[in-house]
């Protein structure tokens, strides 16, 4: 019985994710674009995480992804440039780990991760959108939440599509 209770509590805790996003836009540098390259510099992520970005953006946007892990043999800049050229991406959205911190005390202590998200115009190499995302201890921010913030900030237009499953061929 105790095992069942613990399992139910774990499911409830992992089912909800507390995410806070603070963002800033530089409207003068925002280009018109339809092709996005999502670059993850996160060291620990679920293999299907980046693939979820491909179904999170509104229709009309083409999304490619690339991961820069410390265990990859490719030079990170070369891998990004190769993917950018193959996809003809106009902007990039980079996801970087910023810091980890704890708050509270005793049994109320919580661990939080901060991620830095930056959207850059690849033609000028100037960033035009930045966000700090605070999560309840997880490295991965649901792509749909990032896309919702981009829509809210006027970076992209449209609506977040209904949840779709994605199966990667790689």
mmCIF file of C-alpha atoms in Angstrom:
data_model
loop_
_atom_site.group_PDB
_atom_site.id
_atom_site.type_symbol
_atom_site.label_atom_id
_atom_site.label_comp_id
_atom_site.label_asym_id
_atom_site.label_seq_id
_atom_site.Cartn_x
_atom_site.Cartn_y
_atom_site.Cartn_z
ATOM 1 C CA UNK A 1 0.000 0.000 0.000
ATOM 2 C CA UNK A 2 2.827 2.426 0.852
ATOM 3 C CA UNK A 3 4.494 1.754 -2.508
ATOM 4 C CA UNK A 4 1.265 2.612 -4.302
ATOM 5 C CA UNK A 5 0.996 5.866 -2.375
ATOM 6 C CA UNK A 6 4.586 6.817 -3.222
ATOM 7 C CA UNK A 7 4.043 6.011 -6.912
ATOM 8 C CA UNK A 8 0.867 8.113 -7.003
ATOM 9 C CA UNK A 9 2.664 11.032 -5.370
ATOM 10 C CA UNK A 10 5.533 10.802 -7.874
ATOM 11 C CA UNK A 11 3.082 10.822 -10.772
ATOM 12 C CA UNK A 12 1.355 13.890 -9.341
ATOM 13 C CA UNK A 13 4.653 15.701 -8.801
ATOM 14 C CA UNK A 14 6.027 14.970 -12.254
ATOM 15 C CA UNK A 15 2.737 15.722 -13.980
ATOM 16 C CA UNK A 16 2.875 19.395 -13.049
ATOM 17 C CA UNK A 17 5.825 21.584 -13.774
ATOM 18 C CA UNK A 18 6.299 24.992 -12.237
ATOM 19 C CA UNK A 19 7.855 27.244 -14.888
ATOM 20 C CA UNK A 20 8.406 30.983 -14.675
ATOM 21 C CA UNK A 21 9.506 32.934 -17.764
ATOM 22 C CA UNK A 22 10.815 36.506 -17.749
ATOM 23 C CA UNK A 23 11.542 37.839 -21.223
ATOM 24 C CA UNK A 24 12.732 40.947 -23.003
ATOM 25 C CA UNK A 25 12.338 41.970 -26.654
ATOM 26 C CA UNK A 26 14.455 44.321 -28.758
ATOM 27 C CA UNK A 27 11.840 45.166 -31.438
ATOM 28 C CA UNK A 28 14.203 47.137 -33.698
ATOM 29 C CA UNK A 29 16.361 44.044 -34.280
ATOM 30 C CA UNK A 30 13.480 41.558 -34.768
ATOM 31 C CA UNK A 31 13.483 40.209 -38.334
ATOM 32 C CA UNK A 32 10.660 38.608 -40.266
ATOM 33 C CA UNK A 33 11.360 34.875 -40.308
ATOM 34 C CA UNK A 34 9.857 31.444 -40.858
ATOM 35 C CA UNK A 35 12.880 29.131 -40.431
ATOM 36 C CA UNK A 36 14.210 28.566 -36.900
ATOM 37 C CA UNK A 37 17.198 26.606 -35.640
ATOM 38 C CA UNK A 38 16.821 25.480 -32.011
ATOM 39 C CA UNK A 39 20.245 24.984 -30.410
ATOM 40 C CA UNK A 40 20.424 23.147 -27.098
ATOM 41 C CA UNK A 41 23.522 23.538 -24.965
ATOM 42 C CA UNK A 42 21.992 21.492 -22.149
ATOM 43 C CA UNK A 43 24.116 18.632 -20.899
ATOM 44 C CA UNK A 44 21.300 16.408 -19.632
ATOM 45 C CA UNK A 45 18.165 15.988 -21.671
ATOM 46 C CA UNK A 46 15.750 13.311 -22.743
ATOM 47 C CA UNK A 47 16.631 12.168 -26.294
ATOM 48 C CA UNK A 48 13.205 13.210 -27.640
ATOM 49 C CA UNK A 49 13.272 16.701 -26.074
ATOM 50 C CA UNK A 50 14.465 18.633 -29.137
ATOM 51 C CA UNK A 51 12.130 16.743 -31.462
ATOM 52 C CA UNK A 52 9.167 18.169 -29.521
ATOM 53 C CA UNK A 53 10.083 21.657 -30.790
ATOM 54 C CA UNK A 54 9.204 20.567 -34.328
ATOM 55 C CA UNK A 55 5.537 20.203 -33.429
ATOM 56 C CA UNK A 56 5.287 23.062 -30.893
ATOM 57 C CA UNK A 57 5.468 26.006 -33.320
ATOM 58 C CA UNK A 58 2.451 27.327 -35.233
ATOM 59 C CA UNK A 59 1.984 26.163 -38.820
ATOM 60 C CA UNK A 60 4.146 27.990 -41.312
ATOM 61 C CA UNK A 61 7.312 27.808 -39.218
ATOM 62 C CA UNK A 62 10.060 25.366 -40.147
ATOM 63 C CA UNK A 63 12.063 24.143 -37.172
ATOM 64 C CA UNK A 64 15.417 22.353 -37.166
ATOM 65 C CA UNK A 65 17.280 21.329 -34.033
ATOM 66 C CA UNK A 66 20.855 20.668 -32.994
ATOM 67 C CA UNK A 67 22.336 19.611 -29.676
ATOM 68 C CA UNK A 68 25.746 20.603 -28.343
ATOM 69 C CA UNK A 69 26.644 18.041 -25.752
ATOM 70 C CA UNK A 70 30.048 17.773 -24.148
ATOM 71 C CA UNK A 71 30.198 14.144 -25.265
ATOM 72 C CA UNK A 72 29.727 14.994 -28.967
ATOM 73 C CA UNK A 73 32.799 14.664 -31.129
ATOM 74 C CA UNK A 74 31.808 17.423 -33.556
ATOM 75 C CA UNK A 75 33.003 20.960 -32.995
ATOM 76 C CA UNK A 76 29.898 22.794 -31.691
ATOM 77 C CA UNK A 77 30.266 25.759 -34.070
ATOM 78 C CA UNK A 78 30.697 23.458 -37.066
ATOM 79 C CA UNK A 79 27.664 21.363 -36.106
ATOM 80 C CA UNK A 80 25.505 24.485 -35.728
ATOM 81 C CA UNK A 81 26.746 25.985 -39.001
ATOM 82 C CA UNK A 82 26.194 22.706 -40.872
ATOM 83 C CA UNK A 83 22.618 22.415 -39.570
ATOM 84 C CA UNK A 84 21.920 26.117 -40.191
ATOM 85 C CA UNK A 85 22.989 25.799 -43.820
ATOM 86 C CA UNK A 86 21.092 22.562 -44.375
ATOM 87 C CA UNK A 87 17.889 24.075 -42.961
ATOM 88 C CA UNK A 88 18.496 27.599 -44.323
ATOM 89 C CA UNK A 89 17.588 28.923 -40.880
ATOM 90 C CA UNK A 90 17.023 32.654 -40.508
ATOM 91 C CA UNK A 91 17.114 32.801 -36.694
ATOM 92 C CA UNK A 92 18.375 30.630 -33.881
ATOM 93 C CA UNK A 93 16.899 29.937 -30.469
ATOM 94 C CA UNK A 94 19.619 28.857 -28.047
ATOM 95 C CA UNK A 95 18.885 27.135 -24.753
ATOM 96 C CA UNK A 96 21.625 27.299 -22.130
ATOM 97 C CA UNK A 97 21.859 26.271 -18.489
ATOM 98 C CA UNK A 98 22.346 29.449 -16.431
ATOM 99 C CA UNK A 99 22.441 28.342 -12.770
ATOM 100 C CA UNK A 100 20.972 26.138 -10.072
ATOM 101 C CA UNK A 101 19.902 27.411 -6.666
ATOM 102 C CA UNK A 102 17.878 26.379 -3.652
ATOM 103 C CA UNK A 103 15.317 28.375 -1.740
ATOM 104 C CA UNK A 104 13.359 27.824 1.443
ATOM 105 C CA UNK A 105 14.526 25.834 4.427
ATOM 106 C CA UNK A 106 13.961 22.529 6.189
ATOM 107 C CA UNK A 107 11.285 20.393 4.640
ATOM 108 C CA UNK A 108 10.215 23.366 2.476
ATOM 109 C CA UNK A 109 13.495 23.632 0.584
ATOM 110 C CA UNK A 110 13.228 23.576 -3.215
ATOM 111 C CA UNK A 111 15.801 23.280 -5.962
ATOM 112 C CA UNK A 112 15.440 25.499 -9.014
ATOM 113 C CA UNK A 113 17.215 25.649 -12.356
ATOM 114 C CA UNK A 114 17.563 28.783 -14.410
ATOM 115 C CA UNK A 115 17.890 28.531 -18.162
ATOM 116 C CA UNK A 116 18.856 31.338 -20.536
ATOM 117 C CA UNK A 117 17.042 31.445 -23.874
ATOM 118 C CA UNK A 118 18.259 33.761 -26.632
ATOM 119 C CA UNK A 119 16.844 34.307 -30.127
ATOM 120 C CA UNK A 120 19.353 35.675 -32.607
ATOM 121 C CA UNK A 121 19.035 36.993 -36.148
ATOM 122 C CA UNK A 122 21.532 34.829 -38.050
ATOM 123 C CA UNK A 123 22.002 37.447 -40.812
ATOM 124 C CA UNK A 124 23.223 40.115 -38.356
ATOM 125 C CA UNK A 125 24.193 37.889 -35.401
ATOM 126 C CA UNK A 126 22.220 40.249 -33.117
ATOM 127 C CA UNK A 127 19.948 38.883 -30.393
ATOM 128 C CA UNK A 128 16.398 40.264 -30.398
ATOM 129 C CA UNK A 129 14.709 38.184 -27.671
ATOM 130 C CA UNK A 130 16.035 36.922 -24.346
ATOM 131 C CA UNK A 131 14.377 35.036 -21.536
ATOM 132 C CA UNK A 132 15.288 33.630 -18.164
ATOM 133 C CA UNK A 133 13.284 30.514 -17.392
ATOM 134 C CA UNK A 134 13.103 29.214 -13.837
ATOM 135 C CA UNK A 135 12.009 25.630 -13.382
ATOM 136 C CA UNK A 136 11.404 23.468 -10.352
ATOM 137 C CA UNK A 137 14.654 21.538 -10.695
ATOM 138 C CA UNK A 138 14.259 20.357 -14.288
ATOM 139 C CA UNK A 139 16.580 21.255 -17.183
ATOM 140 C CA UNK A 140 13.954 20.923 -19.870
ATOM 141 C CA UNK A 141 11.358 23.612 -20.403
ATOM 142 C CA UNK A 142 8.358 22.279 -22.318
ATOM 143 C CA UNK A 143 8.690 23.599 -25.882
ATOM 144 C CA UNK A 144 5.017 24.586 -25.926
ATOM 145 C CA UNK A 145 5.607 26.974 -22.999
ATOM 146 C CA UNK A 146 8.528 28.598 -24.807
ATOM 147 C CA UNK A 147 6.430 28.972 -27.964
ATOM 148 C CA UNK A 148 3.541 30.461 -25.956
ATOM 149 C CA UNK A 149 5.933 33.079 -24.550
ATOM 150 C CA UNK A 150 7.265 33.856 -28.052
ATOM 151 C CA UNK A 151 3.678 34.392 -29.244
ATOM 152 C CA UNK A 152 2.863 36.533 -26.201
ATOM 153 C CA UNK A 153 5.965 38.686 -26.847
ATOM 154 C CA UNK A 154 5.055 39.158 -30.535
ATOM 155 C CA UNK A 155 8.103 37.271 -31.817
ATOM 156 C CA UNK A 156 6.044 34.721 -33.731
ATOM 157 C CA UNK A 157 2.424 34.730 -34.824
ATOM 158 C CA UNK A 158 -0.195 32.030 -34.655
ATOM 159 C CA UNK A 159 -1.405 29.627 -32.031
ATOM 160 C CA UNK A 160 0.307 26.722 -30.352
ATOM 161 C CA UNK A 161 -0.922 23.616 -32.169
ATOM 162 C CA UNK A 162 -2.721 20.855 -30.361
ATOM 163 C CA UNK A 163 -0.447 18.277 -28.679
ATOM 164 C CA UNK A 164 1.059 15.953 -31.262
ATOM 165 C CA UNK A 165 3.283 12.996 -30.812
ATOM 166 C CA UNK A 166 6.511 13.009 -32.752
ATOM 167 C CA UNK A 167 8.531 10.036 -33.798
ATOM 168 C CA UNK A 168 12.106 10.710 -34.739
ATOM 169 C CA UNK A 169 13.785 8.907 -37.587
ATOM 170 C CA UNK A 170 17.237 9.396 -36.178
#
